[in-house]
Amino acid sequence: MDRGFGKRYRLLKTEEFSSVFALRRLNSKTAVQVWQIPNGLPHPRLGLAVPKKTAKRANRRNYMKRAVREWFRLNRHRLAANDIVVRVRQPFNAAGRAEVWRQLDQAVEHKHHG
């Protein structure tokens, strides 16, 4: 199974992010906020935002981005075909990663097997 994170799985353009943010479907009492809209593609795509306000140091922000990307790669096969934007609101480290992954699992739509 392909678990890569190639360009086709990424939200890269400002307008792609904007279209997702416009819907404002989010879960806000958590370390991460999640917005998502159907993308009309056969697969989900991920966009990430880790503001400097969340963590001043780039290496901390990069760790959090890697952790969210890893969650996406491992779960992509069972996610609905949505554009998903994840904004990290509270800093986390390796000890907090499992909780963040749980929050992401709860926040996103999964494929419906029927």
Coordinates of N, CA and C in Angstrom, one line a residue:
M1 N 0.8 -1.2 0.0 CA 0.0 0.0 0.0 C 0.9 1.2 0.0
D2 N 0.6 2.2 -0.9 CA 1.3 3.4 -1.0 C 1.0 4.3 0.2
R3 N 2.0 4.6 1.0 CA 1.7 5.5 2.2 C 2.5 6.8 2.0
G4 N 2.9 7.2 0.8 CA 3.7 8.4 0.6 C 2.8 9.6 0.8
F5 N 3.5 10.7 0.7 CA 2.8 12.0 0.9 C 3.1 12.9 -0.3
G6 N 2.8 12.4 -1.5 CA 3.2 13.2 -2.7 C 2.4 14.4 -2.9
K7 N 2.7 15.2 -3.9 CA 2.0 16.5 -4.1 C 0.5 16.4 -4.2
R8 N 0.1 15.3 -4.8 CA -1.4 15.2 -5.1 C -2.2 15.1 -3.7
Y9 N -1.5 14.8 -2.7 CA -2.1 14.7 -1.4 C -2.0 16.0 -0.5
R10 N -1.4 17.0 -1.1 CA -1.2 18.3 -0.3 C -2.0 19.4 -0.9
L11 N -2.4 20.2 0.1 CA -3.1 21.5 -0.3 C -1.9 22.5 -0.3
L12 N -1.7 23.1 -1.5 CA -0.5 24.0 -1.6 C -0.9 25.4 -1.9
K13 N -2.0 25.6 -2.6 CA -2.3 27.0 -3.1 C -3.2 27.7 -2.0
T14 N -3.0 29.0 -2.0 CA -3.8 29.8 -1.0 C -5.3 29.6 -1.2
E15 N -5.7 29.6 -2.5 CA -7.2 29.4 -2.7 C -7.7 28.0 -2.3
E16 N -6.8 27.0 -2.3 CA -7.2 25.7 -1.8 C -7.5 25.8 -0.3
F17 N -6.6 26.4 0.4 CA -6.8 26.6 1.9 C -8.0 27.4 2.1
S18 N -8.2 28.5 1.4 CA -9.3 29.4 1.6 C -10.6 28.8 1.4
S19 N -10.7 27.9 0.4 CA -12.0 27.2 0.2 C -12.4 26.3 1.3
V20 N -11.4 25.7 2.0 CA -11.7 24.9 3.1 C -12.0 25.7 4.3
F21 N -11.2 26.8 4.6 CA -11.5 27.6 5.7 C -12.9 28.3 5.7
A22 N -13.4 28.6 4.4 CA -14.6 29.2 4.3 C -15.8 28.4 4.9
L23 N -15.6 27.1 4.9 CA -16.7 26.3 5.5 C -16.8 26.3 7.0
R24 N -15.7 26.6 7.6 CA -15.6 26.7 9.1 C -16.2 25.5 9.9
R25 N -16.0 24.3 9.4 CA -16.5 23.2 10.1 C -15.3 22.8 11.0
L26 N -15.3 23.1 12.3 CA -14.2 22.8 13.1 C -14.6 22.3 14.5
N27 N -13.5 21.8 15.1 CA -13.7 21.3 16.4 C -12.6 22.0 17.2
S28 N -13.1 22.9 18.2 CA -12.1 23.9 18.7 C -11.6 23.7 20.1
K29 N -12.1 22.7 20.8 CA -11.6 22.6 22.2 C -10.4 21.7 22.3
T30 N -9.7 21.6 21.3 CA -8.6 20.6 21.2 C -7.3 21.2 20.8
A31 N -6.2 20.5 20.8 CA -4.9 21.0 20.4 C -4.9 21.3 18.9
V32 N -5.8 20.7 18.2 CA -5.8 20.9 16.7 C -7.2 21.4 16.3
Q33 N -7.3 22.3 15.3 CA -8.5 22.6 14.7 C -8.5 21.9 13.3
V34 N -9.7 21.5 12.9 CA -9.8 20.8 11.7 C -10.9 21.3 10.8
W35 N -10.6 21.7 9.6 CA -11.6 22.1 8.6 C -11.6 21.1 7.5
Q36 N -12.7 20.8 6.9 CA -12.7 19.9 5.7 C -13.9 20.1 4.8
I37 N -13.7 19.9 3.5 CA -14.7 19.9 2.6 C -14.4 18.9 1.5
P38 N -15.5 18.3 0.9 CA -15.3 17.4 -0.2 C -14.5 18.0 -1.3
N39 N -13.5 17.3 -1.9 CA -12.7 17.9 -2.9 C -12.9 17.4 -4.3
G40 N -13.9 16.4 -4.5 CA -14.2 15.9 -5.8 C -13.1 15.1 -6.4
L41 N -12.1 14.7 -5.7 CA -11.0 13.9 -6.1 C -11.2 12.5 -5.6
P42 N -10.4 11.5 -6.1 CA -10.5 10.2 -5.5 C -9.8 9.9 -4.2
H43 N -9.2 11.0 -3.6 CA -8.4 10.8 -2.4 C -8.4 12.1 -1.6
P44 N -8.1 12.0 -0.3 CA -8.1 13.2 0.5 C -6.8 14.0 0.3
R45 N -6.8 15.3 0.7 CA -5.6 16.1 0.7 C -5.5 16.8 2.0
L46 N -4.2 17.1 2.4 CA -3.9 17.7 3.7 C -3.3 19.0 3.5
G47 N -3.7 20.0 4.3 CA -3.1 21.3 4.4 C -2.7 21.5 5.9
L48 N -1.6 22.1 6.2 CA -1.2 22.2 7.6 C -0.9 23.7 7.9
A49 N -1.2 24.1 9.1 CA -0.8 25.4 9.6 C -0.4 25.3 11.0
V50 N 0.9 25.6 11.3 CA 1.4 25.7 12.6 C 2.0 27.1 12.9
P51 N 1.1 28.0 13.4 CA 1.6 29.4 13.6 C 2.7 29.5 14.5
K52 N 3.5 30.6 14.3 CA 4.6 30.9 15.2 C 4.1 31.1 16.6
K53 N 2.9 31.6 16.7 CA 2.3 31.8 18.1 C 2.2 30.5 18.8
T54 N 2.0 29.4 18.1 CA 1.9 28.1 18.8 C 3.3 27.6 19.3
A55 N 4.3 27.8 18.5 CA 5.7 27.5 18.9 C 6.6 28.4 18.2
K56 N 7.4 29.1 19.0 CA 8.4 30.1 18.4 C 9.4 29.4 17.6
R57 N 9.9 28.3 18.0 CA 11.1 27.6 17.4 C 10.7 26.8 16.2
A58 N 11.3 27.0 15.1 CA 11.0 26.2 13.8 C 11.1 24.7 14.0
N59 N 12.1 24.2 14.8 CA 12.2 22.8 15.0 C 11.0 22.2 15.7
R60 N 10.4 23.0 16.6 CA 9.2 22.5 17.3 C 8.0 22.5 16.3
R61 N 7.9 23.5 15.5 CA 6.8 23.6 14.5 C 6.9 22.4 13.5
N62 N 8.2 22.2 13.1 CA 8.4 21.2 12.1 C 8.1 19.8 12.7
Y63 N 8.4 19.6 14.0 CA 8.0 18.3 14.6 C 6.5 18.1 14.5
M64 N 5.8 19.1 14.9 CA 4.3 19.0 14.9 C 3.8 18.7 13.5
K65 N 4.3 19.4 12.5 CA 3.9 19.2 11.1 C 4.2 17.7 10.7
R66 N 5.4 17.2 11.1 CA 5.8 15.9 10.7 C 4.8 14.9 11.4
A67 N 4.4 15.1 12.6 CA 3.5 14.2 13.3 C 2.2 14.2 12.7
V68 N 1.6 15.4 12.3 CA 0.3 15.4 11.6 C 0.4 14.7 10.2
R69 N 1.5 15.0 9.5 CA 1.7 14.3 8.2 C 1.7 12.8 8.3
E70 N 2.4 12.4 9.4 CA 2.5 10.9 9.6 C 1.2 10.3 9.9
W71 N 0.3 11.0 10.7 CA -1.0 10.5 11.0 C -1.8 10.4 9.7
F72 N -1.7 11.5 8.8 CA -2.4 11.5 7.5 C -1.9 10.3 6.6
R73 N -0.6 10.1 6.5 CA -0.1 9.0 5.7 C -0.6 7.7 6.2
L74 N -0.7 7.4 7.5 CA -1.1 6.2 8.0 C -2.6 5.9 7.9
N75 N -3.4 7.0 7.8 CA -4.8 6.9 7.8 C -5.5 7.3 6.5
R76 N -4.7 7.7 5.5 CA -5.2 8.2 4.3 C -6.2 7.3 3.6
H77 N -5.9 6.0 3.6 CA -6.7 5.0 3.0 C -8.1 4.9 3.5
R78 N -8.3 5.4 4.8 CA -9.7 5.3 5.3 C -10.4 6.6 5.5
L79 N -9.7 7.7 5.0 CA -10.3 9.0 5.1 C -11.2 9.3 3.9
A80 N -12.3 10.0 4.1 CA -13.1 10.5 3.0 C -12.3 11.4 2.1
A81 N -12.8 11.5 0.8 CA -12.1 12.3 -0.2 C -12.4 13.8 0.1
N82 N -11.8 14.3 1.1 CA -11.9 15.7 1.5 C -10.6 16.5 1.5
D83 N -10.7 17.8 1.3 CA -9.5 18.6 1.6 C -9.6 18.9 3.1
I84 N -8.6 18.6 3.8 CA -8.5 18.7 5.2 C -7.4 19.7 5.6
V85 N -7.8 20.7 6.4 CA -6.8 21.6 6.8 C -6.7 21.5 8.4
V86 N -5.5 21.3 8.8 CA -5.3 21.1 10.3 C -4.5 22.3 10.8
R87 N -5.0 22.9 11.8 CA -4.2 24.0 12.4 C -3.9 23.6 13.8
V88 N -2.6 23.6 14.1 CA -2.2 23.2 15.5 C -2.3 24.4 16.4
R89 N -3.1 24.3 17.4 CA -3.4 25.4 18.3 C -2.5 25.4 19.6
Q90 N -2.2 24.2 20.0 CA -1.4 24.0 21.3 C -0.2 23.2 21.0
P91 N 1.0 23.6 21.4 CA 2.2 22.8 21.1 C 2.1 21.4 21.8
F92 N 2.7 20.4 21.1 CA 2.8 19.1 21.6 C 4.1 18.5 21.2
N93 N 4.5 17.5 22.0 CA 5.8 16.8 21.7 C 5.5 15.3 21.5
A94 N 6.5 14.5 21.5 CA 6.3 13.1 21.3 C 5.3 12.5 22.3
A95 N 5.4 13.0 23.6 CA 4.5 12.4 24.6 C 3.0 12.8 24.3
G96 N 2.8 13.9 23.6 CA 1.4 14.3 23.4 C 0.9 13.9 22.0
R97 N 1.7 13.2 21.2 CA 1.3 12.9 19.9 C 0.1 12.0 19.8
A98 N 0.1 10.9 20.6 CA -1.0 10.0 20.5 C -2.4 10.7 20.8
E99 N -2.4 11.6 21.7 CA -3.6 12.4 22.0 C -4.0 13.2 20.8
V100 N -3.1 13.9 20.2 CA -3.3 14.7 19.0 C -3.9 13.8 17.9
W101 N -3.3 12.6 17.7 CA -3.8 11.7 16.7 C -5.2 11.3 17.0
R102 N -5.5 11.1 18.2 CA -6.9 10.7 18.6 C -7.8 11.8 18.3
Q103 N -7.4 13.0 18.6 CA -8.3 14.2 18.2 C -8.5 14.3 16.7
L104 N -7.4 14.0 16.0 CA -7.6 14.1 14.5 C -8.5 13.0 14.0
D105 N -8.4 11.8 14.6 CA -9.3 10.7 14.2 C -10.8 11.1 14.5
Q106 N -11.0 11.7 15.6 CA -12.4 12.1 16.0 C -12.9 13.2 15.1
A107 N -12.0 14.1 14.6 CA -12.5 15.3 13.9 C -12.7 15.1 12.4
V108 N -12.1 14.1 11.8 CA -12.2 13.9 10.4 C -13.3 12.9 10.0
E109 N -13.8 13.1 8.8 CA -14.8 12.1 8.2 C -14.0 10.9 7.6
H110 N -14.5 9.8 7.9 CA -14.0 8.6 7.4 C -14.9 8.0 6.2
K111 N -14.3 7.2 5.4 CA -15.1 6.6 4.3 C -16.2 5.8 5.0
H112 N -17.3 5.8 4.3 CA -18.4 5.0 4.8 C -18.5 3.7 4.0
H113 N -18.4 2.6 4.8 CA -18.5 1.3 4.1 C -19.9 0.8 4.3
G114 N -20.6 0.6 3.2 CA -22.0 0.3 3.3 C -22.4 -0.8 2.4

